[in-house]
Coordinates of N, CA and C in Angstrom, one line a residue:
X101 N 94.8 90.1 121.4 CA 93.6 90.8 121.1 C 93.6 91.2 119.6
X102 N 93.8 90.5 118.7 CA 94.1 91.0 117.2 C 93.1 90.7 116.6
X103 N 91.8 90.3 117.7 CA 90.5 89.9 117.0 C 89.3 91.1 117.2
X104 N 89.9 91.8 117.3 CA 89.1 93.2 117.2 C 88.9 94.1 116.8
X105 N 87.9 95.1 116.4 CA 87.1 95.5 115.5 C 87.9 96.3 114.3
X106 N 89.2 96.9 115.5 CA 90.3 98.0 114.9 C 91.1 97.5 113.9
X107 N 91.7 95.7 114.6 CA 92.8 95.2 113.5 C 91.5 94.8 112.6
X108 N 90.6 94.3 112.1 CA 89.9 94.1 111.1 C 89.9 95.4 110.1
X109 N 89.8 96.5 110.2 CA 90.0 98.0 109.7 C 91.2 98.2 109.5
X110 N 92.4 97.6 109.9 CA 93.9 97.8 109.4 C 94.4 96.8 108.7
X111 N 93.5 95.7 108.6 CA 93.8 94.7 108.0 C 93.0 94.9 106.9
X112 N 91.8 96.1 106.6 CA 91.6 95.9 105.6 C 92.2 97.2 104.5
X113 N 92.9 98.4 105.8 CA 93.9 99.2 105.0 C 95.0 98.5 104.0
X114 N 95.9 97.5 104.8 CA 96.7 97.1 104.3 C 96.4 96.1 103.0
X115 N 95.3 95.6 102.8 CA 94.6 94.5 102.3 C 94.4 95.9 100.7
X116 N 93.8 96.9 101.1 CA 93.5 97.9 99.9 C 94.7 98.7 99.5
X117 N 95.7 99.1 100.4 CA 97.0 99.9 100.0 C 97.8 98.6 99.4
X118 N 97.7 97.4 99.4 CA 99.0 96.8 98.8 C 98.2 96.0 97.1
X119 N 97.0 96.3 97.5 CA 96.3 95.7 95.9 C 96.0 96.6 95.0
X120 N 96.0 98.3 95.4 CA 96.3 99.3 94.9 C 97.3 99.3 94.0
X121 N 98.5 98.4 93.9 CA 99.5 98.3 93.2 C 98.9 98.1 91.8
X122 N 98.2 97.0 91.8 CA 98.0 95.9 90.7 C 96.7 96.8 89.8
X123 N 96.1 98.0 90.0 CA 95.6 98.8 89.4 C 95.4 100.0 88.8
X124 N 95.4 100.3 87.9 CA 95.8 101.8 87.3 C 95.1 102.8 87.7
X125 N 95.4 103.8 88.3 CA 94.7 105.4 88.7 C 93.9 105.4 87.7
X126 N 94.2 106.3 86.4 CA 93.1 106.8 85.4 C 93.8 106.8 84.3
X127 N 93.1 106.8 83.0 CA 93.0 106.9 82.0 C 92.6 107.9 81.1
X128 N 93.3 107.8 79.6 CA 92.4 109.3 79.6 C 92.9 109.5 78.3
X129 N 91.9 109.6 77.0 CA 91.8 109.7 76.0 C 92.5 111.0 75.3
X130 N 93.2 111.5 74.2 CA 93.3 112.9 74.0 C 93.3 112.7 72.9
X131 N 92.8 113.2 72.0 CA 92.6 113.0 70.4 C 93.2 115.1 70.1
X132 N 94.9 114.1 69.4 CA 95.4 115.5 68.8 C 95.1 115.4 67.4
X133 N 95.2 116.8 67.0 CA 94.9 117.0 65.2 C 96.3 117.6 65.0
X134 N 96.8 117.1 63.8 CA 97.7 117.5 62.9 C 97.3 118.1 61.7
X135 N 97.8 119.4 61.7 CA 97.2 120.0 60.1 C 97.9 120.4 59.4
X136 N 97.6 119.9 57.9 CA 98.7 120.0 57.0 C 98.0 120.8 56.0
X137 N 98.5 121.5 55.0 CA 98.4 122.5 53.7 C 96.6 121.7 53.4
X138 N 97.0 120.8 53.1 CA 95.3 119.7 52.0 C 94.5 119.3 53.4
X139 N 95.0 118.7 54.5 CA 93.8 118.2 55.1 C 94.5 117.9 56.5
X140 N 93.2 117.5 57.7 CA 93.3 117.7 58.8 C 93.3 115.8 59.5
X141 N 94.2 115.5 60.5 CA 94.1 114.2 60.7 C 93.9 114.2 62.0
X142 N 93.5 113.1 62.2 CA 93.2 113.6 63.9 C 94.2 112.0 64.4
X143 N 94.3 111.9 65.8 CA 95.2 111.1 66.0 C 94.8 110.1 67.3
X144 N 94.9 109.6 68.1 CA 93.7 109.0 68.9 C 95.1 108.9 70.2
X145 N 95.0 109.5 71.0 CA 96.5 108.8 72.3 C 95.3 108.3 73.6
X146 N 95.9 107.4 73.8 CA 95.3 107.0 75.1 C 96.5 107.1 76.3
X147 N 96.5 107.3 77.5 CA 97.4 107.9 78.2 C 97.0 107.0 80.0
X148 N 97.7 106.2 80.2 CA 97.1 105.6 81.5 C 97.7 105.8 82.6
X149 N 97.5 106.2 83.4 CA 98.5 105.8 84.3 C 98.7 105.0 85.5
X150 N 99.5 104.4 85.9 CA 99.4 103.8 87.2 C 100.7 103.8 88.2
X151 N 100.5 103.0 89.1 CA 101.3 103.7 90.3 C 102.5 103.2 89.9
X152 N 102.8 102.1 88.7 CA 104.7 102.3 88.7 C 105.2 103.5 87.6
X153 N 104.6 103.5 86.7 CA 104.6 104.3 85.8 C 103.4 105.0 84.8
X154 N 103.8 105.7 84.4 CA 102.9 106.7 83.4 C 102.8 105.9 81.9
X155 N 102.1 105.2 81.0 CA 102.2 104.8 79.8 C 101.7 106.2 79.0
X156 N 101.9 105.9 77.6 CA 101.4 106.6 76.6 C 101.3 105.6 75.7
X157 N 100.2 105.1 74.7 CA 100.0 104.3 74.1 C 99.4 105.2 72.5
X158 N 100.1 105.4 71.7 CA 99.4 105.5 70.5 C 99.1 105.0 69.3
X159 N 97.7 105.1 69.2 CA 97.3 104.2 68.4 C 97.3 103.8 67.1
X160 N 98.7 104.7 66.4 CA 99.0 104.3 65.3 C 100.6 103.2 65.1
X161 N 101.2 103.3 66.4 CA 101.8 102.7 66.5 C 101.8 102.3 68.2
X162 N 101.9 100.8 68.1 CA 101.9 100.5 69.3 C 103.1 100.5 70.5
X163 N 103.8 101.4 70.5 CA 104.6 101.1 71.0 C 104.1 102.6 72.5
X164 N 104.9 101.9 73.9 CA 104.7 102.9 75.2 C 105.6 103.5 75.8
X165 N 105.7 104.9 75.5 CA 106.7 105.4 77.1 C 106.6 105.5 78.4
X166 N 107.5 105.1 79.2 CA 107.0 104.8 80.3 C 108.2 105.3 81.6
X167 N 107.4 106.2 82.1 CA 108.0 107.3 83.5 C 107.6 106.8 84.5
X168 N 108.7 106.4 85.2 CA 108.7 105.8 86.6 C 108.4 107.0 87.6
X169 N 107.3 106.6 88.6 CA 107.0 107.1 89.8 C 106.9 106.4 91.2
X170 N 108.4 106.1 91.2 CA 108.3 105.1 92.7 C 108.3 106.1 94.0
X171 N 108.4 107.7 94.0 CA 107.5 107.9 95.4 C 106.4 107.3 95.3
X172 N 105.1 107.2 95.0 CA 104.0 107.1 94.8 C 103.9 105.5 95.4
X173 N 104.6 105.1 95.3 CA 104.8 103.4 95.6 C 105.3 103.3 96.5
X174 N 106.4 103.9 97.2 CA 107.3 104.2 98.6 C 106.2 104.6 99.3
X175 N 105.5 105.7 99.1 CA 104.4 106.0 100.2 C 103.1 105.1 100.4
X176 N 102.8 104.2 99.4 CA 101.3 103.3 99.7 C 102.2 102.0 100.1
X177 N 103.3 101.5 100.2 CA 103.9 100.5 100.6 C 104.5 101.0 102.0
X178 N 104.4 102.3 102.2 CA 105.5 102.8 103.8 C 103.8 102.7 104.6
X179 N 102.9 102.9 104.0 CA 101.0 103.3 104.5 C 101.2 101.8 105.0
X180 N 101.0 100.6 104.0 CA 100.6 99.0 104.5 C 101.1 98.6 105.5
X181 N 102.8 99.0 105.3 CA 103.5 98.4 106.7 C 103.4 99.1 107.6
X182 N 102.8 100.1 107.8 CA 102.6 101.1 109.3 C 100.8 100.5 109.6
X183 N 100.7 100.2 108.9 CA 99.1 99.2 109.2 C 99.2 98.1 109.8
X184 N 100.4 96.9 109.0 CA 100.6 96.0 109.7 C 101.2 95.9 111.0
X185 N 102.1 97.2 110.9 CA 102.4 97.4 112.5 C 101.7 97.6 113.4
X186 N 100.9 98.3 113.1 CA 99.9 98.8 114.0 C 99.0 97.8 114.3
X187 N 98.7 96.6 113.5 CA 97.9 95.4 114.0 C 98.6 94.8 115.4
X188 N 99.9 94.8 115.5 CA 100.4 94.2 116.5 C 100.8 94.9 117.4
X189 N 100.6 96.1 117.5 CA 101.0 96.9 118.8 C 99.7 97.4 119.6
X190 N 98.9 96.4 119.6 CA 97.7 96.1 120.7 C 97.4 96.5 122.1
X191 N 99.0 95.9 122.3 CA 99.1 96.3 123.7 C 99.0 97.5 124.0
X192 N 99.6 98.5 123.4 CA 100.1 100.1 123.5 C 98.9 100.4 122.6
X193 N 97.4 101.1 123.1 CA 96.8 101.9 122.3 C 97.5 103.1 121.8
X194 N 97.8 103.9 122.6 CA 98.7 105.3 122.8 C 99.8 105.0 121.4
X195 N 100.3 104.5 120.8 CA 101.5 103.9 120.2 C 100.8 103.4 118.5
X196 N 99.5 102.9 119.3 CA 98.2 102.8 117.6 C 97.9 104.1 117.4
X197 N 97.4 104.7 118.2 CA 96.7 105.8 117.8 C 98.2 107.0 117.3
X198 N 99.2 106.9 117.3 CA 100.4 107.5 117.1 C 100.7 106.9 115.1
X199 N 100.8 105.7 115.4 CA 100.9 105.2 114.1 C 100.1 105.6 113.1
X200 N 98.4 105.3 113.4 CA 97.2 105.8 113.1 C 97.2 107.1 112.7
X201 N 97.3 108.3 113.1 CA 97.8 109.8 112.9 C 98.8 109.8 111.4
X202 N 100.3 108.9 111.8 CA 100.8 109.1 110.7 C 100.9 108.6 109.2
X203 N 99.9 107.4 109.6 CA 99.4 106.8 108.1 C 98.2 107.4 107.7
X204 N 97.5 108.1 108.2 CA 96.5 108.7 107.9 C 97.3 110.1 107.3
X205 N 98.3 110.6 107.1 CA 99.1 111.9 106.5 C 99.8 110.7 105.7
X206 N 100.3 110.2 105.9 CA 101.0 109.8 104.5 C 100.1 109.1 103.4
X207 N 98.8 108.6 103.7 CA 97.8 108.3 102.8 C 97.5 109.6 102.0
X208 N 96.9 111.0 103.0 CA 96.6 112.2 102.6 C 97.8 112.8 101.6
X209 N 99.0 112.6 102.0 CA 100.0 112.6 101.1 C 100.2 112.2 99.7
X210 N 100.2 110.8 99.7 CA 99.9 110.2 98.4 C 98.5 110.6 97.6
X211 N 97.1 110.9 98.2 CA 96.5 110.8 97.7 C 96.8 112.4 96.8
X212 N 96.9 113.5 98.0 CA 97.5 115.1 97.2 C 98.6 114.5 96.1
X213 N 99.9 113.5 96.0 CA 100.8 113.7 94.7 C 99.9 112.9 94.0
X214 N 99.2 112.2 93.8 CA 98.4 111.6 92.9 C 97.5 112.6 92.2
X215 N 96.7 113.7 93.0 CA 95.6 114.5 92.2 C 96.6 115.1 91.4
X216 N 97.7 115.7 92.2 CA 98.4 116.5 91.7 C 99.4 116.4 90.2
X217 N 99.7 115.3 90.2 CA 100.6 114.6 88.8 C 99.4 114.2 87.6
X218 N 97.8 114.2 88.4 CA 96.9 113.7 87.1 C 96.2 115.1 86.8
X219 N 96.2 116.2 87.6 CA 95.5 117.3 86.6 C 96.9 118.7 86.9
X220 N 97.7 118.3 87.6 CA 98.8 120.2 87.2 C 99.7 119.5 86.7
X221 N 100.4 118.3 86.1 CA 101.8 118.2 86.0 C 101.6 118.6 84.5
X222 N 102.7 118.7 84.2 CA 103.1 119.6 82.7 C 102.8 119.0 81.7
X223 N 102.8 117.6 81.8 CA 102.9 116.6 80.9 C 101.7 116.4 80.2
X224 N 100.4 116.6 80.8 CA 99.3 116.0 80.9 C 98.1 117.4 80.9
X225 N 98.3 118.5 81.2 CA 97.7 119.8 81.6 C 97.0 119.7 80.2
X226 N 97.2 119.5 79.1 CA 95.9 119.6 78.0 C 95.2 118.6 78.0
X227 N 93.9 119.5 77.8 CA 92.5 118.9 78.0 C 92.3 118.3 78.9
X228 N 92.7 118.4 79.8 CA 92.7 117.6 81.4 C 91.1 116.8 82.0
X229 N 89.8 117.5 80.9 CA 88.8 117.3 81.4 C 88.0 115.6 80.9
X230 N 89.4 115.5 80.2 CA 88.8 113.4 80.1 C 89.6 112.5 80.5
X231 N 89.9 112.9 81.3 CA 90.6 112.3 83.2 C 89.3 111.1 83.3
X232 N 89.1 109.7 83.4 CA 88.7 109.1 83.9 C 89.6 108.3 85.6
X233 N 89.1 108.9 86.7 CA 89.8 108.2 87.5 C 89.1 106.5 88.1
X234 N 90.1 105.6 88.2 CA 90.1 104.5 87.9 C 90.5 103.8 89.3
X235 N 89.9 102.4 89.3 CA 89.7 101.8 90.6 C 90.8 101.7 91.8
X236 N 91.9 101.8 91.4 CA 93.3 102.5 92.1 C 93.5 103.5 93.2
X237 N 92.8 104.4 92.7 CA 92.6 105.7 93.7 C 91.4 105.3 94.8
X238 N 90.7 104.6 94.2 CA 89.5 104.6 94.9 C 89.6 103.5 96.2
X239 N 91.0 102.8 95.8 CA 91.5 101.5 97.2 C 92.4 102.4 98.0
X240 N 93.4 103.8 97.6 CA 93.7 104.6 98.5 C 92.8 105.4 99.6
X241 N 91.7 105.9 98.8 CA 91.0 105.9 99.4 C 90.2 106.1 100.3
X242 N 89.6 103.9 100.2 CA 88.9 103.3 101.1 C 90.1 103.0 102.0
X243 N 91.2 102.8 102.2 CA 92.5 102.7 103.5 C 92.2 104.1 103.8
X244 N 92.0 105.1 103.7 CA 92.2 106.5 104.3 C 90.8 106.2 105.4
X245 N 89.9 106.0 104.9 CA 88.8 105.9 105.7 C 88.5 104.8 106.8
X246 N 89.2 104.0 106.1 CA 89.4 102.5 107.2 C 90.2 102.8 108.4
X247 N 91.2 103.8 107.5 CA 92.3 103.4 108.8 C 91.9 105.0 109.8
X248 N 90.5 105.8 109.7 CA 90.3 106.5 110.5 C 88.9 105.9 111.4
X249 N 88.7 104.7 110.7 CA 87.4 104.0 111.1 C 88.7 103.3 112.4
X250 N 89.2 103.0 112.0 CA 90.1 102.3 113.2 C 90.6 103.3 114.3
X251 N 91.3 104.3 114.3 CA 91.4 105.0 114.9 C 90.7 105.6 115.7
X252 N 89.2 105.4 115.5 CA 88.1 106.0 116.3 C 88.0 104.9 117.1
X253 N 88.1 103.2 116.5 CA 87.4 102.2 117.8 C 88.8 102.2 118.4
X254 N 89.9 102.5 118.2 CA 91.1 102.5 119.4 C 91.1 103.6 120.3
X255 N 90.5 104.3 119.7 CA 90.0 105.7 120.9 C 89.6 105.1 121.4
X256 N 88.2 104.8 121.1 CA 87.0 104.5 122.1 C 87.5 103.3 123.1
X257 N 88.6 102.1 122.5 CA 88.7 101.0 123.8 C 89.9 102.2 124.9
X258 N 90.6 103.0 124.6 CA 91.6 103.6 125.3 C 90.6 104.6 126.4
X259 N 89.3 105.2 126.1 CA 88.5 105.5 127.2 C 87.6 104.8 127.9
X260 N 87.6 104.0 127.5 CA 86.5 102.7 128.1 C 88.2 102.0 129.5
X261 N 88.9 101.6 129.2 CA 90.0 101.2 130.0 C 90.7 102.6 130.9
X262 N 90.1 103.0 130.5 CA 90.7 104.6 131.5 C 89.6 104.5 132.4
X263 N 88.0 104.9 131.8 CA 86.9 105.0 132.7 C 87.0 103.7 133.6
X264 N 87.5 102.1 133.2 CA 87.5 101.2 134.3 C 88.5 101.3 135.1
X265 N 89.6 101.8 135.1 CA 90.5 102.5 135.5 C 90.1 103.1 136.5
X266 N 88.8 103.9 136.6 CA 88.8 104.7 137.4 C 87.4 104.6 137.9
X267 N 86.9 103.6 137.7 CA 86.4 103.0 138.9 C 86.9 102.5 140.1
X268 N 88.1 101.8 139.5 CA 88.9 100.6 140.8 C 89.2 101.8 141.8

C-alpha cells in the first residue's frame, strides 16, 4: 500500500528535507564603517549562511570563513530517513504515527536551532534586521507541514479500519 495519500506526503518530506541541503537559509548584508582621524569608509560584508557552514564574504577581499554546523545537518538527514522509514512501515499505522510524532520534533527542533543561530547567536546579533531568510528554511518548513499532512491521513485510515473492525 505505498500508493497512498500518506506515503506521497512523506515522500515529499523526504524529497524537501534532503534538497534543503543544496540551499542557503539567509543572507544578509552588513555595511561596517571604519573611522579614521580625516575620513569615514564604509565596508560592504555579505554574510550567508547555509546548512554546512556559515560564510563571510568581504568585499574587498575575496576570500571566506567558514564555521561548520553539522548538527543542523544530522537533524534534517536523521528527519529524511525517519520519513523514508516511515514510507514502509504501512503495515503498522500505530508505528507511522509514532515515527510521525518524532519527525515532526526533530523538524521543530532544527527549525528552533536555525531561528536561533540566525538572530541570538553572538556572531551575527548586530543589525540583525537585514536577515533575508532564503529558500532553505522554507523546504524545512514545507516537510514540517507535509509530514503533519500525513499524519492526519494515517489517523484517519487507523479509524476507518477500527470503525470496520467493528462492524464484523
Amino acid at each position: 500500500m505505498i500508493q497512498r495519500i500518506q506515503s506521497i506526503f512523506l515522500l515529499l518530506v523526504t524529497i524537501s528535507l534532503f534538497s534543503a541541503y543544496f540551499f542557503p537559509l539567509s543572507e544578509k548584508i552588513v555595511y561596517e564603517t571604519e573611522s579614521n582621524t580625516t575620513f569615514i569608509k564604509e565596508r560592504e560584508t555579505l554574510y550567508t549562511y547555509e546548512l554546512v557552514y556559515e560564510q563571510y564574504i568581504d568585499k574587498k577581499s575575496p576570500s571566506a570563513t567558514l564555521y561548520p554546523r553539522p548538527y543542523i545537518i544530522i537533524l534534517i538527514f536523521l528527519g529524511g530517513i525517519l520519513a523514508v522509514y516511515s514510507i514502509f512501515q504501512y503495515k503498522n499505522r500505530l508505528t507511522q504515527i509514532k515515527i510521525g510524532a518524532i519527525n515532526s520534533i526533530i523538524m521543530s527542533l532544527t527549525i528552533g536551532i536555525i531561528l536561533y543561530e540566525l538572530f541570538y547567536n553572538e556572531q551575527i546579533i548586530k543589525n540583525s534586521s537585514d536577515i533575508n531568510i532564503l529558500f532553505s528554511f522554507y523546504l524545512i518548513f514545507a516537510g514540517l507541514i507535509f509530514n503533519s499532512m500525513a499524519n492526519r491521513f494515517i489517523k484517519k485510515d487507523e479509524l476507518l479500519i477500527n470503525e470496520s473492525d467493528r462492524i464484523r
